[in-house]
CSV table of C-alpha atoms in Angstrom, one decimal:
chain,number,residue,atom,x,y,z
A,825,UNK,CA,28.2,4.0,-9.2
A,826,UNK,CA,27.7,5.5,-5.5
A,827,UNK,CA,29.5,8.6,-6.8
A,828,UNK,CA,26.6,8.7,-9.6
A,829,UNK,CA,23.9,8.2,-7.3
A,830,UNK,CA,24.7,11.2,-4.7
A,831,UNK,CA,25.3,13.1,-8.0
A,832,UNK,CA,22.0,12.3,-9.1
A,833,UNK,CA,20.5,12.9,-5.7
A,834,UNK,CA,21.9,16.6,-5.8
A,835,UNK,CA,20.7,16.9,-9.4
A,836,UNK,CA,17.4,16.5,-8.4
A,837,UNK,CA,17.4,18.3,-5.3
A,838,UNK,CA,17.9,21.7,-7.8
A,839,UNK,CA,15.5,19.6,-10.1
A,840,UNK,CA,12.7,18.8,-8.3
A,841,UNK,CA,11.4,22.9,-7.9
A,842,UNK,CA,11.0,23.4,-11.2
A,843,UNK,CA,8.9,19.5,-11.7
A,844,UNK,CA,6.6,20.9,-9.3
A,845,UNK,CA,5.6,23.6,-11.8
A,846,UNK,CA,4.0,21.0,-13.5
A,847,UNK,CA,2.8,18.5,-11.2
A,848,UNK,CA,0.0,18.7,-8.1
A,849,UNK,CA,1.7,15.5,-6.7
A,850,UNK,CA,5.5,16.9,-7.2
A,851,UNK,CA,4.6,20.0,-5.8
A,852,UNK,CA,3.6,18.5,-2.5
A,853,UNK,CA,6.7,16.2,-2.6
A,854,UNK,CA,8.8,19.5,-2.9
A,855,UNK,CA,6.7,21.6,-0.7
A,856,UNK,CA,6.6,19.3,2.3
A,857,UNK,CA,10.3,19.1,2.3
A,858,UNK,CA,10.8,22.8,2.3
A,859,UNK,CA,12.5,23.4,5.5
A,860,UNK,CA,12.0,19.9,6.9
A,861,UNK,CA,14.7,19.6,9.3
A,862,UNK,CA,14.4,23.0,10.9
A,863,UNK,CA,11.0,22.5,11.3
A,864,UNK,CA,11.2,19.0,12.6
A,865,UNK,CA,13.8,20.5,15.4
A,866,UNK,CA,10.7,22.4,16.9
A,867,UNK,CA,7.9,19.6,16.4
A,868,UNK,CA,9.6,16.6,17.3
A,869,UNK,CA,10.0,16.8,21.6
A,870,UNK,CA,13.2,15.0,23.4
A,871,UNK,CA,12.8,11.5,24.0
A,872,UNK,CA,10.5,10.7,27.2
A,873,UNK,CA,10.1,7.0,26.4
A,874,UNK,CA,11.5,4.4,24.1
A,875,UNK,CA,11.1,5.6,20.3
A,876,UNK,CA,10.2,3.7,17.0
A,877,UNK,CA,11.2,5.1,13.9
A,878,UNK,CA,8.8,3.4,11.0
A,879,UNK,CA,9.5,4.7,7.6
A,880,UNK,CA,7.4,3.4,4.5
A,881,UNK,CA,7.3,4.5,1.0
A,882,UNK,CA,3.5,5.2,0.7
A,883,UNK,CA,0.4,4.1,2.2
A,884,UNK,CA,0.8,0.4,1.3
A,885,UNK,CA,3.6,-0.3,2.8
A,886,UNK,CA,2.6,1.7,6.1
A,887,UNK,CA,-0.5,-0.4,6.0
A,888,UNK,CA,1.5,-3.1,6.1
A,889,UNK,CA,3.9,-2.1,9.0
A,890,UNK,CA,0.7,-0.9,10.9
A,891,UNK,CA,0.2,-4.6,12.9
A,892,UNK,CA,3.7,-4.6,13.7
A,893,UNK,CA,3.5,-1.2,15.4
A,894,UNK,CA,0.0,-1.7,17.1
A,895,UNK,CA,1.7,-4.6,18.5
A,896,UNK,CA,4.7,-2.9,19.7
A,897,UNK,CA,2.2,-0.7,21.0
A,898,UNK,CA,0.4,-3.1,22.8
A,899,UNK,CA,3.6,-4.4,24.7
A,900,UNK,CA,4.9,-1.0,25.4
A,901,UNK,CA,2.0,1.9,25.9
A,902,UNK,CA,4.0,4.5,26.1
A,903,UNK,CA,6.2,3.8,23.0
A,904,UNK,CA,6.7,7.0,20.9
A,905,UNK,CA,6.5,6.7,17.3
A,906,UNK,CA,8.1,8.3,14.8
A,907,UNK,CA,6.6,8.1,10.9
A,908,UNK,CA,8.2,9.2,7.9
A,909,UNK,CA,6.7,9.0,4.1
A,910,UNK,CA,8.6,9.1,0.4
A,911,UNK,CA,5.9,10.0,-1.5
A,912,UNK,CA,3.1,12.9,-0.6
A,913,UNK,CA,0.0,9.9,-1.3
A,914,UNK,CA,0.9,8.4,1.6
A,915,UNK,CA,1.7,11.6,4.0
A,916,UNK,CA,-1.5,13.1,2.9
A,917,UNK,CA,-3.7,10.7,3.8
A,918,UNK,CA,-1.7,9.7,7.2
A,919,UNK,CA,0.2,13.3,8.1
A,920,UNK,CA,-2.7,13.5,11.3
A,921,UNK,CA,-1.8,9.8,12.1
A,922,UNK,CA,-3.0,9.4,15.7
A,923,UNK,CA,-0.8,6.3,16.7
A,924,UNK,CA,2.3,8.4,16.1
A,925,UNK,CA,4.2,11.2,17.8
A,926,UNK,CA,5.0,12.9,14.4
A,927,UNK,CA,3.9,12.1,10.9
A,928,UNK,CA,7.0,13.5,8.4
A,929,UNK,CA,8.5,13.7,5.1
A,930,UNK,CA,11.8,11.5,4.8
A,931,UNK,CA,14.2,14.3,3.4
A,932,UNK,CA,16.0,13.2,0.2
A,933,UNK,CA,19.0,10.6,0.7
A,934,UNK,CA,21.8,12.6,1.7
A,935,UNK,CA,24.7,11.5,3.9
A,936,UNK,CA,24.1,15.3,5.5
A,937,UNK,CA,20.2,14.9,5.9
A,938,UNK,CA,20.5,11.6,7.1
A,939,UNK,CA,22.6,12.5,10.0
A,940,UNK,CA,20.7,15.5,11.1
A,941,UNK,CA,17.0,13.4,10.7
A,942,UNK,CA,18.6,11.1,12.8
A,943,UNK,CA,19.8,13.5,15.4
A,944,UNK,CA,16.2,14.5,15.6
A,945,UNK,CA,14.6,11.6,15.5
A,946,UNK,CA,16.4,9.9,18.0
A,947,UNK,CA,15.2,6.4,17.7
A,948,UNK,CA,16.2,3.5,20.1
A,949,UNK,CA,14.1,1.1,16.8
A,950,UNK,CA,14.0,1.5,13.1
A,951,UNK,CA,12.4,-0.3,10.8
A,952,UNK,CA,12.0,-0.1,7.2
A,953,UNK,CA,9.4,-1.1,5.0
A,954,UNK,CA,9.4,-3.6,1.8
A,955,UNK,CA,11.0,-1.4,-0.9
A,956,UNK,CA,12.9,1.4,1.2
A,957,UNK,CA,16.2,0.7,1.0
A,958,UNK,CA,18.2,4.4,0.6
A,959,UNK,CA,22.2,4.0,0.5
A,960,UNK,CA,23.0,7.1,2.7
A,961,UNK,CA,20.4,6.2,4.9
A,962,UNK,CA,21.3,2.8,5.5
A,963,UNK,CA,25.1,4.0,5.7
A,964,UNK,CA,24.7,6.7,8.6
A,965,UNK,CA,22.4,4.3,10.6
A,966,UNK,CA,25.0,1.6,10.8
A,967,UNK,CA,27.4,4.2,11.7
A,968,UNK,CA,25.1,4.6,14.8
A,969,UNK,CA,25.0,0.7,15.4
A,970,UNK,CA,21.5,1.1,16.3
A,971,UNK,CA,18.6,-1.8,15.9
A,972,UNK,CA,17.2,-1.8,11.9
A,973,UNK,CA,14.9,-4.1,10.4
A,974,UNK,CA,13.9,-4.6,6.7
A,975,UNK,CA,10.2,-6.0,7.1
A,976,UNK,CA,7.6,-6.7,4.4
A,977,UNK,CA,10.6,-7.1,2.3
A,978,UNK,CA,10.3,-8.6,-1.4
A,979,UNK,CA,13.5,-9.5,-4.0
A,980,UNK,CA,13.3,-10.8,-7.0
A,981,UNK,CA,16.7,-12.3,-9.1
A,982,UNK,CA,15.8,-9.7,-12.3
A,983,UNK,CA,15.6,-6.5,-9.7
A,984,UNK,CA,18.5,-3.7,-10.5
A,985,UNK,CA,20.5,-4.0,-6.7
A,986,UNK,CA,20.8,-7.6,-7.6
A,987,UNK,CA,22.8,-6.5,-11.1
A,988,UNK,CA,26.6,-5.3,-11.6
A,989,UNK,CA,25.4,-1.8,-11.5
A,990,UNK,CA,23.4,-1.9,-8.2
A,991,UNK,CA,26.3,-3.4,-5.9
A,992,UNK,CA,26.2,-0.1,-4.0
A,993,UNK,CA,22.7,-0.6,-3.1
A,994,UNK,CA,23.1,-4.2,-2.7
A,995,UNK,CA,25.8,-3.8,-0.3
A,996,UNK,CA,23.5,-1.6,2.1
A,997,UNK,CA,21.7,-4.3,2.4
A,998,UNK,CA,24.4,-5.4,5.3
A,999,UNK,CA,23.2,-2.5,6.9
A,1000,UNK,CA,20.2,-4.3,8.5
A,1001,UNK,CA,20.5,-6.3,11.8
A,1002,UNK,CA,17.9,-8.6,9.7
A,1003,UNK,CA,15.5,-8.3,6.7
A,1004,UNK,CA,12.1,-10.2,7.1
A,1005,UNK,CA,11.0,-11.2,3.4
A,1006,UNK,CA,7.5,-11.9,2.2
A,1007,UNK,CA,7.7,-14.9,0.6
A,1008,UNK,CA,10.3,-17.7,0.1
A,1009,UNK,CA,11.2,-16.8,-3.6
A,1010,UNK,CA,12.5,-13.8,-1.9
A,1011,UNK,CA,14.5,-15.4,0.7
A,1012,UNK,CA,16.0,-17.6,-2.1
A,1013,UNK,CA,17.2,-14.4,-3.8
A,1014,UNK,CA,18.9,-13.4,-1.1
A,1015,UNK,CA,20.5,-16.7,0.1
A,1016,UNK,CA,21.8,-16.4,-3.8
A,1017,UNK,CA,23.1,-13.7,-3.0
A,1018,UNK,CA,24.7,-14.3,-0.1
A,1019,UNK,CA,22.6,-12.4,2.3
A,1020,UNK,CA,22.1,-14.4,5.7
A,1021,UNK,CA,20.8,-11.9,7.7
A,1022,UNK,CA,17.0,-13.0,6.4
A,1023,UNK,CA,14.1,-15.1,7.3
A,1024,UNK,CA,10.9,-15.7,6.1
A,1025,UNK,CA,8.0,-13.6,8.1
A,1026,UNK,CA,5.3,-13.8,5.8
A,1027,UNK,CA,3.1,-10.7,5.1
A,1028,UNK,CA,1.9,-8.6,7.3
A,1029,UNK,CA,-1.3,-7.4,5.4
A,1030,UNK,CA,-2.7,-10.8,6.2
A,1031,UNK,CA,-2.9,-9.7,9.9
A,1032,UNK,CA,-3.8,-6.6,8.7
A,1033,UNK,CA,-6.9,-7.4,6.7
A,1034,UNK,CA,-7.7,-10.2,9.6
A,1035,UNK,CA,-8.1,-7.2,11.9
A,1036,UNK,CA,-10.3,-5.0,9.9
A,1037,UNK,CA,-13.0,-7.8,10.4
A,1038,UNK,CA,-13.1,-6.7,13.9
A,1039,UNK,CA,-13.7,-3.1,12.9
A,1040,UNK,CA,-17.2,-1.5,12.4
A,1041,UNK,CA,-17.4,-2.0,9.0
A,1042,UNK,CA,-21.0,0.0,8.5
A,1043,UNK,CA,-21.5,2.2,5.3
A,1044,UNK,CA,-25.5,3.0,5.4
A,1045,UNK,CA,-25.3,4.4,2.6
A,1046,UNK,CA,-23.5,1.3,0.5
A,1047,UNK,CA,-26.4,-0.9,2.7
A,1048,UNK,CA,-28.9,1.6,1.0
A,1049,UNK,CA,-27.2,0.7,-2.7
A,1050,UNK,CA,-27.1,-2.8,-2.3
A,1051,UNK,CA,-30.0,-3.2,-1.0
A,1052,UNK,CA,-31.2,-6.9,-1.8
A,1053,UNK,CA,-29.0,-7.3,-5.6
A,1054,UNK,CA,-25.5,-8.4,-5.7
A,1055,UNK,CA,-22.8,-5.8,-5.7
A,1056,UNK,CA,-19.6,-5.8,-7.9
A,1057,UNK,CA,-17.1,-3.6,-6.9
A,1058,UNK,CA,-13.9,-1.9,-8.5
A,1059,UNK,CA,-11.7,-0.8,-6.0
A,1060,UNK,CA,-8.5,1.3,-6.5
A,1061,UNK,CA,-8.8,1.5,-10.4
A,1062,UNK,CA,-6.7,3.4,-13.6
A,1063,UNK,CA,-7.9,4.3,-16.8
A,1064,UNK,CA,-6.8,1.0,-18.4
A,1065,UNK,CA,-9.0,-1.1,-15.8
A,1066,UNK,CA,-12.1,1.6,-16.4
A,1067,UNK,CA,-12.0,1.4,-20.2
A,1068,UNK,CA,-12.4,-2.0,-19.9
A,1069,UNK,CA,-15.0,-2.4,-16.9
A,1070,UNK,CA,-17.5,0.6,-18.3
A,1071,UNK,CA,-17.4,-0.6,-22.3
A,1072,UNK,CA,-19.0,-4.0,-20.7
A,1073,UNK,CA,-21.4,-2.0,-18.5
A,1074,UNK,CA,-24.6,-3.0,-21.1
A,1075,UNK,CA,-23.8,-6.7,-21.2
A,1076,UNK,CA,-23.6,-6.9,-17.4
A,1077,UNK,CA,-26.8,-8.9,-15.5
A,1078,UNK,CA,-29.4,-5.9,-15.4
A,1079,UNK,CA,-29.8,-6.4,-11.0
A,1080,UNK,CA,-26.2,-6.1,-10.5
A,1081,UNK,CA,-25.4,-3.2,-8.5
A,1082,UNK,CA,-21.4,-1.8,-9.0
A,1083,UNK,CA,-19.4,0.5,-7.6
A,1084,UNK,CA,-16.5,2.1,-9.2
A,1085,UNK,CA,-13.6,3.7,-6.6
A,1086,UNK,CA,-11.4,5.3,-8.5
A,1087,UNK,CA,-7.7,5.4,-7.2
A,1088,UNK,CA,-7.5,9.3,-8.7
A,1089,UNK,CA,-10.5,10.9,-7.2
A,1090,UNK,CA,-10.0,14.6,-8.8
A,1091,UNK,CA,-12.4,16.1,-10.5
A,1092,UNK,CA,-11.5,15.6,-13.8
A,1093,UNK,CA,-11.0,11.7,-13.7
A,1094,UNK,CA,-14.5,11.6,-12.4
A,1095,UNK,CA,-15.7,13.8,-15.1
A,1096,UNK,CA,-14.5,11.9,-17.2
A,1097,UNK,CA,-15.6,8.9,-16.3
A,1098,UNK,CA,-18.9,10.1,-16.2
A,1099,UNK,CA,-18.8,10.9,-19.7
A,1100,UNK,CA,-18.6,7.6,-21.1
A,1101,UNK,CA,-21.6,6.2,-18.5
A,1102,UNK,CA,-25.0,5.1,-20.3
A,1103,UNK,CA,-26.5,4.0,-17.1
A,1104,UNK,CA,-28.3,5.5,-13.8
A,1105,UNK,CA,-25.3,6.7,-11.8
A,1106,UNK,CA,-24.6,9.3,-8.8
A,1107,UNK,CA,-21.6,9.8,-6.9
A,1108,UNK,CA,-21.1,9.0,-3.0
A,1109,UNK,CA,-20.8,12.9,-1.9
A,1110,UNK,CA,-24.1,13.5,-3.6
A,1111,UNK,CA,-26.4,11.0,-1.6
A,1112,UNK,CA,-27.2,10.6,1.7
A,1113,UNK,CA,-29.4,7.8,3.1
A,1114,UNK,CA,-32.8,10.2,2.0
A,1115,UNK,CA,-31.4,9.7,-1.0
A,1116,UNK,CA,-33.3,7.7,-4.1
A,1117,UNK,CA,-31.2,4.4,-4.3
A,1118,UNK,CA,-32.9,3.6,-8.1
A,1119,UNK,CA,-29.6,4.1,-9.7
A,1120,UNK,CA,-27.2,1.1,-11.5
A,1121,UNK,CA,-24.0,2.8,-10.2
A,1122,UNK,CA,-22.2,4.5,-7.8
A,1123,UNK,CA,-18.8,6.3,-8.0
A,1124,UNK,CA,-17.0,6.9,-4.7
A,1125,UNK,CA,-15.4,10.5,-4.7
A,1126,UNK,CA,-13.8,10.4,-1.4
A,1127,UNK,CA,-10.8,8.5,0.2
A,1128,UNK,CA,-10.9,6.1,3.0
A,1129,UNK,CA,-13.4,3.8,3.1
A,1130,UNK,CA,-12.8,1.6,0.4
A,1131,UNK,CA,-12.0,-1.1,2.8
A,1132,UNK,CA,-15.0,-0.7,4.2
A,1133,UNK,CA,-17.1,-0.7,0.9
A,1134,UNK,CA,-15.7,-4.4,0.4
A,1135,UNK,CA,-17.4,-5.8,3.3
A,1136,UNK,CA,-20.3,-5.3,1.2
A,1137,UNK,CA,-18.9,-7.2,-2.4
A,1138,UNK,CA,-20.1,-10.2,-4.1
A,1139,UNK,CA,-17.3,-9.9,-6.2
A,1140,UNK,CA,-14.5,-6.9,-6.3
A,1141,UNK,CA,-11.9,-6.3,-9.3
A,1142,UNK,CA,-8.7,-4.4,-8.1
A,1143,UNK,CA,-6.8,-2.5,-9.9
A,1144,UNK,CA,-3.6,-1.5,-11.3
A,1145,UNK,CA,-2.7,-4.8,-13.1
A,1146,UNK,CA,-4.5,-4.1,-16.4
A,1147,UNK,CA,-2.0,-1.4,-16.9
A,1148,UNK,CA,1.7,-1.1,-15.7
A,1149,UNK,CA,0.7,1.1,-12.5
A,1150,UNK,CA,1.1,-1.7,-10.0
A,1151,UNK,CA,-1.8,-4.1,-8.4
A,1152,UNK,CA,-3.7,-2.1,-5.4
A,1153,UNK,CA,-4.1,-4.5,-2.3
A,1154,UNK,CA,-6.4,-7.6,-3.2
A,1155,UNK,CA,-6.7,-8.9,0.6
A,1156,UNK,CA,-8.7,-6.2,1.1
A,1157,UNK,CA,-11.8,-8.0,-0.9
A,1158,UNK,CA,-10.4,-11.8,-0.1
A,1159,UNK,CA,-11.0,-11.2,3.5
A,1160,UNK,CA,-14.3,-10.9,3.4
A,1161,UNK,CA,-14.8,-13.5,0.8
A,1162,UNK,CA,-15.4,-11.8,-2.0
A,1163,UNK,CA,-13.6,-13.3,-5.7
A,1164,UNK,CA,-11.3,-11.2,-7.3
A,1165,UNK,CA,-10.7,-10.1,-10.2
A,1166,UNK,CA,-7.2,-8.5,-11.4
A,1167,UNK,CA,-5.6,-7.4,-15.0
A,1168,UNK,CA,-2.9,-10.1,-16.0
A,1169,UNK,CA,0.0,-8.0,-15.1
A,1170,UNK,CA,0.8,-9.4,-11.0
A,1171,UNK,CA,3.7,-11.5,-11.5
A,1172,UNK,CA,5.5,-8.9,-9.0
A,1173,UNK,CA,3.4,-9.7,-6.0
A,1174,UNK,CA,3.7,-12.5,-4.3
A,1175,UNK,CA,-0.3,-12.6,-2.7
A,1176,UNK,CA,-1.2,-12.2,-6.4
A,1177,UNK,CA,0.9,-15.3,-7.3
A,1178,UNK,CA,0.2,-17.5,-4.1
A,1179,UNK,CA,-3.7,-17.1,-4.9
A,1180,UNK,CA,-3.6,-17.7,-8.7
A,1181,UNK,CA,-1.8,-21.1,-8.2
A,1182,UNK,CA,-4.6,-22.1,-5.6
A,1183,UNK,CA,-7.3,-21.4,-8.3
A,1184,UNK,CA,-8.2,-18.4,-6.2
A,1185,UNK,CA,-7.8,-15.3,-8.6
A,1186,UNK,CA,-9.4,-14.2,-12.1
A,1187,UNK,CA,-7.2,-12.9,-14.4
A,1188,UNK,CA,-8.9,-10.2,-17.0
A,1189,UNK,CA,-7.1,-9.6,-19.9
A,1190,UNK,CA,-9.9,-7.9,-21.8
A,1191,UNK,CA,-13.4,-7.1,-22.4
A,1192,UNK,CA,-14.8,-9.8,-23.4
A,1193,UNK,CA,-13.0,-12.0,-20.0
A,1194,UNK,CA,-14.3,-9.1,-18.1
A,1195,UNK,CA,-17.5,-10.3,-18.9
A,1196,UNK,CA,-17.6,-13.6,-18.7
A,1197,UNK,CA,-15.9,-13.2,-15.7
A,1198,UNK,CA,-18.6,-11.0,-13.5
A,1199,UNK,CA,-21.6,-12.8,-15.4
A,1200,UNK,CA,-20.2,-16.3,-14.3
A,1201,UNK,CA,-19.4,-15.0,-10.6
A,1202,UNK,CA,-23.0,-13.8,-10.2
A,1203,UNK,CA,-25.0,-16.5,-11.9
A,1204,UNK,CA,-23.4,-19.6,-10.7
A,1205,UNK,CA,-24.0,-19.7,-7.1
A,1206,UNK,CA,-21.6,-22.6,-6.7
A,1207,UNK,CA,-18.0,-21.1,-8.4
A,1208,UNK,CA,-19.1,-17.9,-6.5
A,1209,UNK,CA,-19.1,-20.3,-3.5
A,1210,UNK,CA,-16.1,-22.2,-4.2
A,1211,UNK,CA,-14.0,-19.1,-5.2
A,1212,UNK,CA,-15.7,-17.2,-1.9
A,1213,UNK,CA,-14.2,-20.3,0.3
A,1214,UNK,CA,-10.3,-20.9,-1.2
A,1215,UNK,CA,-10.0,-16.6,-0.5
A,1216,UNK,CA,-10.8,-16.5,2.7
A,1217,UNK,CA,-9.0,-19.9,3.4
A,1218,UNK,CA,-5.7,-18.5,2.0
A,1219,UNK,CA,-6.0,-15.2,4.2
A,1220,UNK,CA,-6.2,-17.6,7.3
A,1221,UNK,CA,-3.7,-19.4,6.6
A,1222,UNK,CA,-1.5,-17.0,5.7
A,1223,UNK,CA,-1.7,-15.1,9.1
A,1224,UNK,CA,0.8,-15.0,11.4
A,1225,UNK,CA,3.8,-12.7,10.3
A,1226,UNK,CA,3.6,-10.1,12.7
A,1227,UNK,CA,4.3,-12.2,15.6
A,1228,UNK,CA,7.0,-13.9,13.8
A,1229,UNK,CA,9.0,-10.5,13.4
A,1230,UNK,CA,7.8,-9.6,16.4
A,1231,UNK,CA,9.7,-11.9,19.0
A,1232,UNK,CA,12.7,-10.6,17.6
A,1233,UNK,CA,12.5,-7.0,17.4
A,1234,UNK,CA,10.7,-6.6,20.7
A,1235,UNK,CA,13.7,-7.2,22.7
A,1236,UNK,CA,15.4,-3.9,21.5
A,1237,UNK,CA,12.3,-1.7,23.6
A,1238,UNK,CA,12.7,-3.8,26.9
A,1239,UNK,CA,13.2,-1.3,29.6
């Protein structure tokens, strides 16, 4: 099977050109690999100081590795950082990344690229996040015998490494001085599977969230909107969460305020969104706080402040589990209290699962839940209440992780 999977890795480096004919998102995969390593060569400088490398699939699972480095960074000032990306959503939107000496493109899982990014990179540190686990990768860095951590991690028994056909990947796994796993369902997989270089950290977005409430959290302009109604918002959602959330629009209480944030902010989604509205609507880029705030609700257009927007929720939906896209981050709400709402699809994610057995977390399957959902949360001030309480409670308690992978990987950036 290893002999298949560099064959496929070569297949698609020939491939992967002539996808990017046909995709925006392919095309900045391809592009931003173009040359990588010579151009790396010039950016990166020679070590000065001791040197992290962080790599993370997409912006999730940076945002989730982002306490642990702050917190490295804390301990060591000078620390130099080094962050590489898979996939182009989350080099975009971090590529001018101010906490780290470079901002990269992980070049496609080659034994040859591997040693050459290495080579450049130069780390005395590396730490993967959740998901990343890249055979060639992991084979070259144990070559090197240098420090590398696993963080964030999640397994579950059905996942392909754990079959006949993904012992190559499964055995990379030794490749890690130690893997810190979400949640203990994970760290029973493992165990299973006879992995004992594991422990239970917890996850990191809990410290994560924790710390935004110490952040200026101000948005005038979602103050303005708000104004004295409730506000529902729809964070991070696809197509199947917006046919369900504008169809029920009408039958909604006639004071609520909602914001929609798509998690595909083109021009075309919002178009089309637009289409199907029946209601008093503007979008973010086209107000400012002179603005006439007499409108039912407000699309956000722009990337960034979503986070933000939450502070200001009654209630939030989050999307991605409607469909089969994958569930968007839903501590981002809880931390501020507000009751969420997700499609039924979050058996993957263990935050999804740890607040649905605590009675913390609405499930939508449809419309007509949808509904009855959002009209319940905003007319019974006690379940809002109740609900508001057990989320925030569960991010509290949950808190912690970073320090917990933090008193062992610290050692390995001791002077």
């Amino acid at each position: 099977m290893k002999f298949l999977y560099d064959l496929l890795i070569y297949f698609l480096q020939g491939l992967l050109p002539i996808l990017a004919w046909f995709s925006p998102k392919m095309k900045l995969f391809v592009s931003g690999r173009k040359n990588l390593l010579t151009r790396l060569e010039k950016k990166i400088p020679p070590k000065k100081n001791k040197r992290v490398w962080l790599h993370a699939a997409s912006l999730g699972e940076y945002e989730q590795a982002l306490p642990v480095m702050l917190a490295l960074k804390v301990k060591n000032p000078n620390l130099e950082i080094i962050v590489s990306f898979f996939s182009p959503s989350g080099y975009e939107i971090r590529k001018n990344n101010e906490l780290a000496l470079c901002t990269t493109y992980l070049p496609l899982d080659t034994q040859k690229n591997a040693r050459a990014f290495l080579k450049i990179v130069n780390p005395d540190l590396i730490l993967f996040v959740k998901y990343e686990i890249w055979p060639n990768y992991l084979k070259v860095i144990a070559k090197n015998d240098l420090p590398f951590y696993l963080i964030s991690a999640v397994f579950r028994k059905n996942q392909f490494l754990f079959t006949k056909f993904g012992q190559f990947i499964r055995q990379a796994l030794n490749s890690f001085n130690h893997i810190f796993v979400q949640d203990q369902n994970s760290l029973r997989v493992l165990n299973a599977n006879g992995f004992l270089n594991a422990s239970w950290a917890g996850d990191t977005r809990y410290d994560r969230v924790i710390q935004q409430l110490q952040q200026d959290n101000r948005l005038p302009i979602i103050k303005h909107f708000k104004n004295n109604h409730k506000l529902f918002v729809a964070g991070s959602t696809w197509p199947a969460d917006e046919k369900v959330i504008l169809s029920s629009l009408d039958d909604l209480p006639k004071a609520l305020k909602i914001i929609i944030a798509p998690h595909q902010i083109n021009e075309n989604h919002i178009r089309k969104i637009e289409s199907t509205l029946n209601i008093s609507y503007r979008r973010y880029s086209q107000i400012d706080l002179k603005s006439d705030f007499d409108f039912k609700l407000l699309i956000i257009d722009n990337i960034g402040i979503l986070s933000r927007i939450y502070a200001y929720a009654d209630l939030a939906y989050v999307g991605g589990a409607l469909g089969e896209t994958g569930l968007h981050n839903i501590l981002e709400p809880a931390v501020f209290g507000a009751p969420v709402c997700i499609g039924p699809n979050y058996h993957k994610y263990p935050e999804a699962n740890l607040f649905k057995a605590a009675g913390a977390l609405q499930i939508i399957e449809n419309t007509n839940d949808f509904k009855k959902t959002v009209n319940r949360l905003t007319q019974d001030e006690t379940y809002h209440k109740e609900l508001s309480e057990k989320t925030q409670n569960i991010v509290n308690q949950q808190a912690g992780a970073t320090k917990r992978m933090l008193n062992k990987i610290a050692k390995h950036l001791e002077n």
